[in-house]
PDB file of C-alpha atoms in Angstrom:
ATOM      1  CA  MET A   1       0.000   0.000   0.000  1.00 96.00           C
ATOM      2  CA  ILE A   2       1.304   3.465  -0.973  1.00 98.00           C
ATOM      3  CA  GLN A   3      -0.026   6.707   0.534  1.00 98.00           C
ATOM      4  CA  ILE A   4       0.668  10.011  -1.243  1.00 98.00           C
ATOM      5  CA  TYR A   5       0.382  13.289   0.650  1.00 98.00           C
ATOM      6  CA  GLY A   6      -0.032  16.310  -1.628  1.00 97.00           C
ATOM      7  CA  ALA A   7      -2.159  16.528  -4.797  1.00 96.00           C
ATOM      8  CA  GLY A   8      -0.084  19.008  -6.747  1.00 94.00           C
ATOM      9  CA  VAL A   9       1.755  18.366 -10.011  1.00 95.00           C
ATOM     10  CA  ALA A  10       4.067  15.655  -8.649  1.00 97.00           C
ATOM     11  CA  GLY A  11       1.540  13.920  -6.388  1.00 97.00           C
ATOM     12  CA  THR A  12      -1.285  13.658  -8.914  1.00 97.00           C
ATOM     13  CA  TYR A  13       1.012  12.502 -11.689  1.00 98.00           C
ATOM     14  CA  LEU A  14       2.586   9.828  -9.516  1.00 98.00           C
ATOM     15  CA  TYR A  15      -0.858   8.677  -8.313  1.00 98.00           C
ATOM     16  CA  HIS A  16      -2.067   8.083 -11.866  1.00 98.00           C
ATOM     17  CA  LEU A  17       1.192   6.398 -12.919  1.00 98.00           C
ATOM     18  CA  LEU A  18       0.822   3.989 -10.018  1.00 98.00           C
ATOM     19  CA  THR A  19      -2.886   3.256 -10.444  1.00 97.00           C
ATOM     20  CA  LYS A  20      -2.423   2.646 -14.159  1.00 96.00           C
ATOM     21  CA  GLU A  21       0.107  -0.063 -13.298  1.00 95.00           C
ATOM     22  CA  GLY A  22      -2.193  -1.635 -10.717  1.00 96.00           C
ATOM     23  CA  TYR A  23      -0.562  -0.442  -7.493  1.00 96.00           C
ATOM     24  CA  ASP A  24      -2.655  -0.102  -4.350  1.00 97.00           C
ATOM     25  CA  VAL A  25      -2.383   3.656  -3.737  1.00 98.00           C
ATOM     26  CA  SER A  26      -4.321   6.496  -2.128  1.00 98.00           C
ATOM     27  CA  ILE A  27      -3.781  10.255  -2.151  1.00 98.00           C
ATOM     28  CA  TYR A  28      -4.635  13.034   0.277  1.00 97.00           C
ATOM     29  CA  ASP A  29      -4.454  16.835   0.244  1.00 96.00           C
ATOM     30  CA  VAL A  30      -5.416  19.360   2.918  1.00 94.00           C
ATOM     31  CA  ARG A  31      -7.056  21.604   0.299  1.00 90.00           C
ATOM     32  CA  ASN A  32     -10.714  21.343  -0.599  1.00 87.00           C
ATOM     33  CA  ASP A  33     -10.160  22.879  -4.025  1.00 85.00           C
ATOM     34  CA  VAL A  34      -7.264  23.494  -6.409  1.00 84.00           C
ATOM     35  CA  ASP A  35      -5.733  26.928  -5.942  1.00 75.00           C
ATOM     36  CA  CYS A  36      -4.656  29.208  -8.795  1.00 64.00           C
ATOM     37  CA  ARG A  37      -1.179  30.121  -7.627  1.00 61.00           C
ATOM     38  CA  CYS A  38       1.767  30.521  -9.959  1.00 59.00           C
ATOM     39  CA  ALA A  39       3.542  28.046 -12.248  1.00 56.00           C
ATOM     40  CA  TRP A  40       1.296  28.228 -15.293  1.00 78.00           C
ATOM     41  CA  ALA A  41       4.269  27.825 -17.650  1.00 83.00           C
ATOM     42  CA  PHE A  42       5.299  24.340 -18.787  1.00 88.00           C
ATOM     43  CA  ALA A  43       8.029  23.075 -21.107  1.00 87.00           C
ATOM     44  CA  TYR A  44       5.606  21.666 -23.667  1.00 91.00           C
ATOM     45  CA  LYS A  45       7.671  18.880 -25.222  1.00 92.00           C
ATOM     46  CA  GLU A  46       8.567  17.301 -21.889  1.00 92.00           C
ATOM     47  CA  ALA A  47       5.126  17.807 -20.338  1.00 94.00           C
ATOM     48  CA  LYS A  48       3.400  16.294 -23.375  1.00 96.00           C
ATOM     49  CA  GLU A  49       5.609  13.205 -23.294  1.00 96.00           C
ATOM     50  CA  LEU A  50       5.304  12.643 -19.550  1.00 97.00           C
ATOM     51  CA  TYR A  51       1.549  13.219 -19.306  1.00 97.00           C
ATOM     52  CA  SER A  52       0.953  10.915 -22.273  1.00 97.00           C
ATOM     53  CA  LEU A  53       2.036   8.068 -19.971  1.00 98.00           C
ATOM     54  CA  ILE A  54      -1.178   8.585 -17.991  1.00 98.00           C
ATOM     55  CA  ASP A  55      -3.263   9.144 -21.157  1.00 97.00           C
ATOM     56  CA  LEU A  56      -3.586  12.907 -20.682  1.00 97.00           C
ATOM     57  CA  ASN A  57      -3.145  15.247 -23.655  1.00 97.00           C
ATOM     58  CA  VAL A  58      -1.712  18.564 -22.454  1.00 95.00           C
ATOM     59  CA  LYS A  59      -2.772  20.167 -25.741  1.00 95.00           C
ATOM     60  CA  ASP A  60      -6.302  20.230 -24.328  1.00 96.00           C
ATOM     61  CA  TYR A  61      -5.132  22.569 -21.538  1.00 95.00           C
ATOM     62  CA  VAL A  62      -3.121  25.137 -23.509  1.00 94.00           C
ATOM     63  CA  LEU A  63      -4.214  28.720 -22.744  1.00 92.00           C
ATOM     64  CA  SER A  64      -1.506  30.476 -24.709  1.00 92.00           C
ATOM     65  CA  ASN A  65       1.545  29.673 -26.820  1.00 93.00           C
ATOM     66  CA  PRO A  66       3.693  32.832 -26.572  1.00 93.00           C
ATOM     67  CA  GLU A  67       5.890  33.708 -29.544  1.00 94.00           C
ATOM     68  CA  TYR A  68       8.479  35.581 -27.500  1.00 92.00           C
ATOM     69  CA  ILE A  69       9.887  35.754 -24.000  1.00 88.00           C
ATOM     70  CA  TYR A  70      10.892  39.320 -23.182  1.00 90.00           C
ATOM     71  CA  ALA A  71      13.561  39.299 -20.468  1.00 86.00           C
ATOM     72  CA  ASN A  72      14.496  42.814 -19.304  1.00 87.00           C
ATOM     73  CA  GLY A  73      13.235  44.061 -22.648  1.00 88.00           C
ATOM     74  CA  ILE A  74      15.324  41.616 -24.702  1.00 87.00           C
ATOM     75  CA  PRO A  75      13.196  39.364 -26.976  1.00 88.00           C
ATOM     76  CA  LEU A  76      13.976  35.648 -26.992  1.00 84.00           C
ATOM     77  CA  LYS A  77      12.231  33.441 -29.518  1.00 86.00           C
ATOM     78  CA  ASN A  78      10.119  30.910 -27.633  1.00 86.00           C
ATOM     79  CA  LYS A  79       9.892  27.411 -29.040  1.00 81.00           C
ATOM     80  CA  ASN A  80       8.881  25.249 -26.113  1.00 85.00           C
ATOM     81  CA  ILE A  81       7.154  27.137 -23.283  1.00 87.00           C
ATOM     82  CA  VAL A  82       3.349  27.109 -23.193  1.00 91.00           C
ATOM     83  CA  ILE A  83       0.887  28.433 -20.641  1.00 91.00           C
ATOM     84  CA  LEU A  84      -1.392  25.678 -19.392  1.00 92.00           C
ATOM     85  CA  GLU A  85      -4.666  25.899 -17.527  1.00 91.00           C
ATOM     86  CA  LYS A  86      -3.025  24.286 -14.531  1.00 90.00           C
ATOM     87  CA  ARG A  87      -6.023  24.634 -12.240  1.00 89.00           C
ATOM     88  CA  ARG A  88      -8.304  22.664 -14.578  1.00 92.00           C
ATOM     89  CA  LEU A  89      -5.556  20.129 -15.323  1.00 94.00           C
ATOM     90  CA  LEU A  90      -5.072  19.349 -11.646  1.00 94.00           C
ATOM     91  CA  LYS A  91      -8.800  19.350 -10.983  1.00 93.00           C
ATOM     92  CA  ASP A  92      -9.267  16.738 -13.707  1.00 96.00           C
ATOM     93  CA  LEU A  93      -6.591  14.589 -12.057  1.00 96.00           C
ATOM     94  CA  TRP A  94      -8.003  14.889  -8.546  1.00 96.00           C
ATOM     95  CA  VAL A  95      -9.779  11.858  -7.128  1.00 96.00           C
ATOM     96  CA  LYS A  96     -11.375  11.057  -3.789  1.00 95.00           C
ATOM     97  CA  PHE A  97      -8.895  11.880  -1.044  1.00 96.00           C
ATOM     98  CA  GLU A  98      -8.146   9.190   1.508  1.00 96.00           C
ATOM     99  CA  LYS A  99      -5.687   8.567   4.330  1.00 95.00           C
ATOM    100  CA  LYS A 100      -4.639   4.963   4.822  1.00 95.00           C
ATOM    101  CA  ASP A 101      -1.996   3.049   6.690  1.00 96.00           C
ATOM    102  CA  ALA A 102       0.690   2.207   4.168  1.00 97.00           C
ATOM    103  CA  ASP A 103       3.972   0.448   3.588  1.00 96.00           C
ATOM    104  CA  LEU A 104       5.344   3.568   1.880  1.00 97.00           C
ATOM    105  CA  TYR A 105       4.443   7.239   2.300  1.00 98.00           C
ATOM    106  CA  ILE A 106       5.155   9.860  -0.381  1.00 98.00           C
ATOM    107  CA  ASP A 107       5.820  13.474   0.652  1.00 98.00           C
ATOM    108  CA  ALA A 108       4.565  15.549  -2.300  1.00 98.00           C
ATOM    109  CA  THR A 109       3.671  18.569  -0.162  1.00 97.00           C
ATOM    110  CA  GLY A 110       5.884  21.049  -2.042  1.00 94.00           C
ATOM    111  CA  SER A 111       7.364  23.888  -0.047  1.00 93.00           C
ATOM    112  CA  GLU A 112       5.742  22.529   3.134  1.00 95.00           C
ATOM    113  CA  ARG A 113       7.789  19.307   3.123  1.00 97.00           C
ATOM    114  CA  ALA A 114       5.353  18.211   5.791  1.00 96.00           C
ATOM    115  CA  TYR A 115       6.564  14.639   6.389  1.00 97.00           C
ATOM    116  CA  LEU A 116      10.260  14.460   5.574  1.00 97.00           C
ATOM    117  CA  PRO A 117      12.739  15.878   8.115  1.00 97.00           C
ATOM    118  CA  LYS A 118      13.043  19.659   7.950  1.00 95.00           C
ATOM    119  CA  ILE A 119      15.972  21.135   6.017  1.00 95.00           C
ATOM    120  CA  LYS A 120      18.384  22.899   8.387  1.00 89.00           C
ATOM    121  CA  LYS A 121      19.280  25.739   6.019  1.00 90.00           C
ATOM    122  CA  ASP A 122      16.159  25.852   3.892  1.00 93.00           C
ATOM    123  CA  ARG A 123      15.593  28.701   1.433  1.00 90.00           C
ATOM    124  CA  LEU A 124      11.926  29.487   0.899  1.00 92.00           C
ATOM    125  CA  LEU A 125      11.430  32.671  -1.083  1.00 90.00           C
ATOM    126  CA  PRO A 126       8.104  34.551  -0.951  1.00 92.00           C
ATOM    127  CA  THR A 127       5.971  35.099  -4.040  1.00 92.00           C
ATOM    128  CA  ILE A 128       3.285  37.715  -4.721  1.00 93.00           C
ATOM    129  CA  GLN A 129       0.724  37.035  -7.470  1.00 92.00           C
ATOM    130  CA  PHE A 130      -2.216  38.690  -9.228  1.00 92.00           C
ATOM    131  CA  VAL A 131      -4.675  37.786 -11.982  1.00 91.00           C
ATOM    132  CA  GLU A 132      -5.672  40.815 -14.068  1.00 93.00           C
ATOM    133  CA  ASP A 133      -7.116  41.950 -17.410  1.00 94.00           C
ATOM    134  CA  HIS A 134      -4.823  43.624 -19.969  1.00 94.00           C
ATOM    135  CA  GLU A 135      -4.941  44.105 -23.720  1.00 93.00           C
ATOM    136  CA  LYS A 136      -1.376  43.080 -24.586  1.00 93.00           C
ATOM    137  CA  ASP A 137       0.381  40.848 -27.110  1.00 94.00           C
ATOM    138  CA  GLU A 138       0.421  37.323 -25.712  1.00 94.00           C
ATOM    139  CA  ASN A 139       4.129  37.021 -24.987  1.00 95.00           C
ATOM    140  CA  ILE A 140       5.881  36.267 -21.701  1.00 93.00           C
ATOM    141  CA  TYR A 141       7.320  39.360 -20.029  1.00 94.00           C
ATOM    142  CA  VAL A 142      10.003  39.084 -17.348  1.00 91.00           C
ATOM    143  CA  HIS A 143      12.018  41.532 -15.277  1.00 91.00           C
ATOM    144  CA  VAL A 144      15.153  40.018 -13.717  1.00 83.00           C
ATOM    145  CA  SER A 145      17.300  41.467 -10.936  1.00 82.00           C
ATOM    146  CA  SER A 146      19.943  40.170  -8.543  1.00 77.00           C
ATOM    147  CA  LYS A 147      17.247  39.886  -5.828  1.00 81.00           C
ATOM    148  CA  GLY A 148      14.583  37.960  -7.751  1.00 84.00           C
ATOM    149  CA  TYR A 149      12.359  38.345 -10.794  1.00 88.00           C
ATOM    150  CA  SER A 150       8.857  39.385 -11.812  1.00 92.00           C
ATOM    151  CA  TRP A 151       6.727  38.014 -14.626  1.00 93.00           C
ATOM    152  CA  ALA A 152       3.582  38.435 -16.695  1.00 94.00           C
ATOM    153  CA  PHE A 153       2.098  35.283 -18.271  1.00 93.00           C
ATOM    154  CA  PRO A 154      -0.781  35.484 -20.805  1.00 94.00           C
ATOM    155  CA  LEU A 155      -3.743  33.296 -19.861  1.00 92.00           C
ATOM    156  CA  GLY A 156      -5.754  33.996 -23.017  1.00 90.00           C
ATOM    157  CA  ASN A 157      -8.743  36.297 -23.558  1.00 91.00           C
ATOM    158  CA  ASN A 158      -6.825  39.335 -22.222  1.00 93.00           C
ATOM    159  CA  ARG A 159      -6.315  37.741 -18.823  1.00 92.00           C
ATOM    160  CA  TRP A 160      -2.850  37.786 -17.269  1.00 93.00           C
ATOM    161  CA  HIS A 161      -1.000  36.248 -14.352  1.00 93.00           C
ATOM    162  CA  ILE A 162       1.404  38.786 -12.870  1.00 94.00           C
ATOM    163  CA  GLY A 163       3.738  38.089  -9.990  1.00 93.00           C
ATOM    164  CA  ALA A 164       7.210  38.055  -8.504  1.00 93.00           C
ATOM    165  CA  GLY A 165       9.475  35.926  -6.372  1.00 89.00           C
ATOM    166  CA  ALA A 166      12.248  37.571  -4.368  1.00 88.00           C
ATOM    167  CA  LEU A 167      14.304  37.588  -1.183  1.00 86.00           C
ATOM    168  CA  ASN A 168      11.437  39.270   0.662  1.00 91.00           C
ATOM    169  CA  GLU A 169       7.944  40.595  -0.064  1.00 94.00           C
ATOM    170  CA  GLY A 170       9.088  44.209  -0.194  1.00 95.00           C
ATOM    171  CA  ILE A 171      11.496  43.426  -3.022  1.00 94.00           C
ATOM    172  CA  ALA A 172       8.833  41.344  -4.759  1.00 94.00           C
ATOM    173  CA  PHE A 173       6.408  44.285  -4.815  1.00 95.00           C
ATOM    174  CA  GLU A 174       9.197  46.536  -6.119  1.00 96.00           C
ATOM    175  CA  LEU A 175       9.967  44.066  -8.918  1.00 95.00           C
ATOM    176  CA  ILE A 176       6.293  43.947  -9.907  1.00 96.00           C
ATOM    177  CA  LYS A 177       6.273  47.751  -9.989  1.00 95.00           C
ATOM    178  CA  LYS A 178       9.299  47.758 -12.323  1.00 96.00           C
ATOM    179  CA  LEU A 179       7.681  45.157 -14.570  1.00 96.00           C
ATOM    180  CA  ARG A 180       4.506  47.258 -14.783  1.00 96.00           C
ATOM    181  CA  GLU A 181       6.514  50.334 -15.716  1.00 95.00           C
ATOM    182  CA  LYS A 182       8.731  48.575 -18.249  1.00 95.00           C
ATOM    183  CA  TYR A 183       5.990  46.699 -20.099  1.00 96.00           C
ATOM    184  CA  GLU A 184       3.025  49.026 -19.389  1.00 94.00           C
ATOM    185  CA  PHE A 185       0.925  46.715 -17.226  1.00 94.00           C
ATOM    186  CA  ASP A 186      -1.190  49.208 -15.305  1.00 91.00           C
ATOM    187  CA  GLU A 187      -2.511  47.996 -11.980  1.00 85.00           C
ATOM    188  CA  LYS A 188      -6.214  47.618 -12.765  1.00 80.00           C
ATOM    189  CA  ASN A 189      -8.954  45.039 -13.028  1.00 81.00           C
ATOM    190  CA  VAL A 190      -7.365  42.764 -10.445  1.00 86.00           C
ATOM    191  CA  PHE A 191      -9.507  39.626 -10.074  1.00 84.00           C
ATOM    192  CA  CYS A 192      -7.541  37.900  -7.352  1.00 84.00           C
ATOM    193  CA  SER A 193      -4.262  37.994  -5.500  1.00 86.00           C
ATOM    194  CA  CYS A 194      -2.362  35.653  -3.234  1.00 87.00           C
ATOM    195  CA  ARG A 195       0.915  35.026  -1.509  1.00 89.00           C
ATOM    196  CA  GLY A 196       3.007  31.888  -1.650  1.00 89.00           C
ATOM    197  CA  LYS A 197       6.541  30.602  -1.327  1.00 90.00           C
ATOM    198  CA  VAL A 198       8.942  28.555  -3.415  1.00 90.00           C
ATOM    199  CA  ARG A 199      11.883  26.402  -2.350  1.00 92.00           C
ATOM    200  CA  MET A 200      15.038  27.629  -4.082  1.00 89.00           C
ATOM    201  CA  LEU A 201      17.481  24.914  -3.074  1.00 92.00           C
ATOM    202  CA  PRO A 202      18.849  22.159  -5.339  1.00 93.00           C
ATOM    203  CA  PRO A 203      18.083  18.505  -4.590  1.00 95.00           C
ATOM    204  CA  SER A 204      21.598  17.933  -3.186  1.00 95.00           C
ATOM    205  CA  LYS A 205      20.773  20.339  -0.340  1.00 95.00           C
ATOM    206  CA  CYS A 206      17.329  18.833   0.322  1.00 96.00           C
ATOM    207  CA  LYS A 207      18.401  15.397   1.521  1.00 94.00           C
ATOM    208  CA  PRO A 208      17.183  13.050   2.756  1.00 95.00           C
ATOM    209  CA  PHE A 209      14.781  12.102  -0.030  1.00 95.00           C
ATOM    210  CA  VAL A 210      14.200   8.745   1.656  1.00 95.00           C
ATOM    211  CA  PHE A 211      13.652   8.634   5.428  1.00 95.00           C
ATOM    212  CA  GLU A 212      12.439   5.403   6.995  1.00 94.00           C
ATOM    213  CA  LYS A 213       9.108   4.748   5.185  1.00 96.00           C
ATOM    214  CA  ILE A 214       8.824   8.258   3.694  1.00 98.00           C
ATOM    215  CA  VAL A 215      10.018   9.274   0.223  1.00 98.00           C
ATOM    216  CA  GLY A 216      10.000  12.809  -1.157  1.00 98.00           C
ATOM    217  CA  VAL A 217       9.159  14.022  -4.637  1.00 98.00           C
ATOM    218  CA  GLY A 218       8.864  17.344  -6.502  1.00 97.00           C
ATOM    219  CA  GLU A 219       9.487  20.652  -4.741  1.00 96.00           C
ATOM    220  CA  ALA A 220       9.711  18.841  -1.394  1.00 97.00           C
ATOM    221  CA  ILE A 221      13.155  17.630  -2.537  1.00 97.00           C
ATOM    222  CA  GLY A 222      14.206  20.773  -4.421  1.00 96.00           C
ATOM    223  CA  CYS A 223      12.989  19.965  -7.929  1.00 94.00           C
ATOM    224  CA  VAL A 224      12.667  23.613  -8.980  1.00 90.00           C
ATOM    225  CA  SER A 225      14.921  25.271 -11.551  1.00 82.00           C
ATOM    226  CA  GLY A 226      16.927  28.403 -10.859  1.00 75.00           C
ATOM    227  CA  ALA A 227      14.324  30.321 -12.852  1.00 71.00           C
ATOM    228  CA  GLY A 228      11.555  29.070 -10.572  1.00 72.00           C
ATOM    229  CA  GLU A 229      10.158  26.400 -12.917  1.00 78.00           C
ATOM    230  CA  GLY A 230       8.884  23.484 -10.886  1.00 86.00           C
ATOM    231  CA  ASN A 231       6.278  21.817 -13.091  1.00 91.00           C
ATOM    232  CA  VAL A 232       8.325  19.659 -15.449  1.00 92.00           C
ATOM    233  CA  PRO A 233      11.085  18.934 -12.882  1.00 93.00           C
ATOM    234  CA  SER A 234       8.351  17.698 -10.518  1.00 95.00           C
ATOM    235  CA  LEU A 235       6.925  15.450 -13.223  1.00 96.00           C
ATOM    236  CA  ILE A 236      10.397  14.102 -13.974  1.00 96.00           C
ATOM    237  CA  SER A 237      11.048  13.384 -10.298  1.00 97.00           C
ATOM    238  CA  ALA A 238       7.727  11.541 -10.008  1.00 98.00           C
ATOM    239  CA  LYS A 239       8.638   9.378 -13.011  1.00 98.00           C
ATOM    240  CA  ILE A 240      12.059   8.642 -11.495  1.00 98.00           C
ATOM    241  CA  LEU A 241      10.411   7.611  -8.227  1.00 98.00           C
ATOM    242  CA  PHE A 242       7.941   5.410 -10.083  1.00 98.00           C
ATOM    243  CA  ASP A 243      10.838   3.696 -11.866  1.00 97.00           C
ATOM    244  CA  SER A 244      12.755   3.326  -8.564  1.00 97.00           C
ATOM    245  CA  LEU A 245      10.116   1.717  -6.347  1.00 96.00           C
ATOM    246  CA  ASN A 246      11.971  -1.575  -6.348  1.00 93.00           C
ATOM    247  CA  CYS A 247      15.352   0.047  -5.691  1.00 94.00           C
ATOM    248  CA  LEU A 248      14.739   3.074  -3.460  1.00 95.00           C
ATOM    249  CA  GLU A 249      18.353   3.011  -2.325  1.00 94.00           C
ATOM    250  CA  LYS A 250      19.263   4.327  -5.796  1.00 95.00           C
ATOM    251  CA  TYR A 251      16.548   7.018  -5.915  1.00 97.00           C
ATOM    252  CA  GLU A 252      18.650   9.910  -4.603  1.00 96.00           C
ATOM    253  CA  ASP A 253      21.471   9.209  -7.054  1.00 96.00           C
ATOM    254  CA  LYS A 254      19.022   9.002  -9.962  1.00 97.00           C
ATOM    255  CA  ILE A 255      17.487  12.364  -9.049  1.00 97.00           C
ATOM    256  CA  LEU A 256      20.898  14.031  -8.818  1.00 95.00           C
ATOM    257  CA  LYS A 257      22.039  12.480 -12.102  1.00 94.00           C
ATOM    258  CA  GLU A 258      18.972  13.276 -14.191  1.00 92.00           C
ATOM    259  CA  LEU A 259      18.303  16.711 -12.735  1.00 91.00           C
ATOM    260  CA  TRP A 260      21.961  17.816 -12.738  1.00 87.00           C
ATOM    261  CA  TRP A 261      21.003  21.064 -14.460  1.00 83.00           C
ATOM    262  CA  ILE A 262      19.014  22.201 -11.413  1.00 87.00           C
ATOM    263  CA  GLU A 263      22.220  21.947  -9.410  1.00 85.00           C
ATOM    264  CA  GLU A 264      24.000  24.192 -11.918  1.00 80.00           C
ATOM    265  CA  GLU A 265      21.174  26.728 -12.132  1.00 80.00           C
ATOM    266  CA  GLN A 266      20.943  26.954  -8.362  1.00 80.00           C
ATOM    267  CA  LYS A 267      24.711  27.518  -8.164  1.00 80.00           C
ATOM    268  CA  PHE A 268      24.168  30.367 -10.583  1.00 76.00           C
ATOM    269  CA  VAL A 269      21.398  31.746  -8.350  1.00 76.00           C
ATOM    270  CA  ASP A 270      23.692  31.500  -5.320  1.00 79.00           C
ATOM    271  CA  ALA A 271      26.430  33.410  -7.106  1.00 77.00           C
ATOM    272  CA  MET A 272      23.978  36.042  -8.350  1.00 72.00           C
ATOM    273  CA  LEU A 273      22.503  36.638  -4.889  1.00 72.00           C
ATOM    274  CA  GLU A 274      25.999  36.890  -3.425  1.00 74.00           C
ATOM    275  CA  GLY A 275      27.189  39.274  -6.164  1.00 72.00           C
ATOM    276  CA  LYS A 276      29.951  36.909  -7.353  1.00 75.00           C
ATOM    277  CA  LYS A 277      30.090  37.847 -11.051  1.00 70.00           C
ATOM    278  CA  MET A 278      33.194  35.804 -11.924  1.00 75.00           C
ATOM    279  CA  GLN A 279      31.592  32.694 -10.466  1.00 72.00           C
ATOM    280  CA  MET A 280      28.441  33.440 -12.482  1.00 68.00           C
ATOM    281  CA  LEU A 281      30.517  33.600 -15.662  1.00 68.00           C
ATOM    282  CA  LYS A 282      32.124  30.254 -14.830  1.00 69.00           C
ATOM    283  CA  ILE A 283      28.772  28.509 -14.303  1.00 67.00           C
ATOM    284  CA  LEU A 284      26.866  30.215 -17.119  1.00 63.00           C
ATOM    285  CA  PRO A 285      28.012  27.996 -20.063  1.00 62.00           C
ATOM    286  CA  LYS A 286      26.515  24.876 -18.414  1.00 60.00           C
ATOM    287  CA  VAL A 287      23.229  26.680 -17.784  1.00 61.00           C
ATOM    288  CA  VAL A 288      23.079  27.874 -21.394  1.00 56.00           C
ATOM    289  CA  GLU A 289      24.025  24.401 -22.670  1.00 54.00           C
ATOM    290  CA  PHE A 290      21.069  22.821 -20.903  1.00 55.00           C
ATOM    291  CA  GLU A 291      18.625  25.548 -21.908  1.00 53.00           C
ATOM    292  CA  SER A 292      19.654  25.185 -25.554  1.00 49.00           C
ATOM    293  CA  LYS A 293      18.881  21.467 -25.377  1.00 50.00           C
ATOM    294  CA  ARG A 294      15.358  22.371 -24.302  1.00 48.00           C
ATOM    295  CA  THR A 295      15.042  24.464 -27.503  1.00 42.00           C
ATOM    296  CA  VAL A 296      14.746  27.818 -25.726  1.00 39.00           C
ATOM    297  CA  GLU A 297      17.017  30.140 -27.699  1.00 37.00           C
ATOM    298  CA  HIS A 298      19.412  31.450 -25.089  1.00 38.00           C
ATOM    299  CA  THR A 299      22.925  32.559 -26.002  1.00 38.00           C
ATOM    300  CA  ILE A 300      25.698  33.543 -23.645  1.00 40.00           C
ATOM    301  CA  SER A 301      25.789  37.117 -24.919  1.00 41.00           C
ATOM    302  CA  THR A 302      22.026  37.572 -24.555  1.00 44.00           C
ATOM    303  CA  PHE A 303      22.021  36.049 -21.090  1.00 46.00           C
ATOM    304  CA  LEU A 304      24.815  38.364 -20.005  1.00 44.00           C
ATOM    305  CA  LYS A 305      22.800  41.364 -21.173  1.00 44.00           C
ATOM    306  CA  ILE A 306      19.749  40.176 -19.268  1.00 45.00           C
ATOM    307  CA  ILE A 307      21.583  39.875 -15.977  1.00 47.00           C
ATOM    308  CA  GLY A 308      23.519  43.076 -16.520  1.00 50.00           C
ATOM    309  CA  LEU A 309      27.074  41.751 -16.861  1.00 45.00           C
TER     310      LEU A 309
END
């Protein structure tokens, strides 16, 4: 018997992988309804392939397919990032929640990490988010600084998700203000707002992944990129766990090996937050190498301009 705690991206995906293969599994979440917090953006190619394993077509959930990503005003041609209706996707994957005694418990509780041992030097950064109406071209707009970044994601039909993640809420609000000024997103027609937090630590600093009868997955074990993307890394980690059920002693090594790029991006984030520009330059080629493999057109010179080097 397997009990999953947390019905987010990683938990729901793992639940349906397991049930499809005939495992005895239940899932539980403290929420009564899916929230609409951030992380609408998915790497389409990877998400499509992974979700196809549970017979879900992500094409049915696409809200917008932006042509460009504007980072600090610099246009980058977008070939792989789509905006998905994440709330409806998760709602369609939700089933009856149950708590049962189990042989194995899965901690898929994201930033809460409610069941695994707490991380001694955890790094949970606050996020501020809004949903608003704006008549703008449906591109992704980002403002990056050494303290965090702000974003505007098109949700279709003139609706936008605007937010920021930063070292503290004061900086996050300031970054949203700069994004509004730079890209002309006036603060109006706000439909909802919320606060959240995101774990910005690589998997290597989120051990243990396996503790007695508890195994972690997704953001609970640091599967979030340096740019704050946690959707596809969470799906990947769930698939790795699924493939490792008969050899859990190898699970940590598999996560570190397959998600090596998160380690590099988080090193880059560390160097950026500490103002170590030479270290950033040393790490940058690996970050760009991975991003290019995911078909997002980054170049070293463009990236340097974005971060102000």
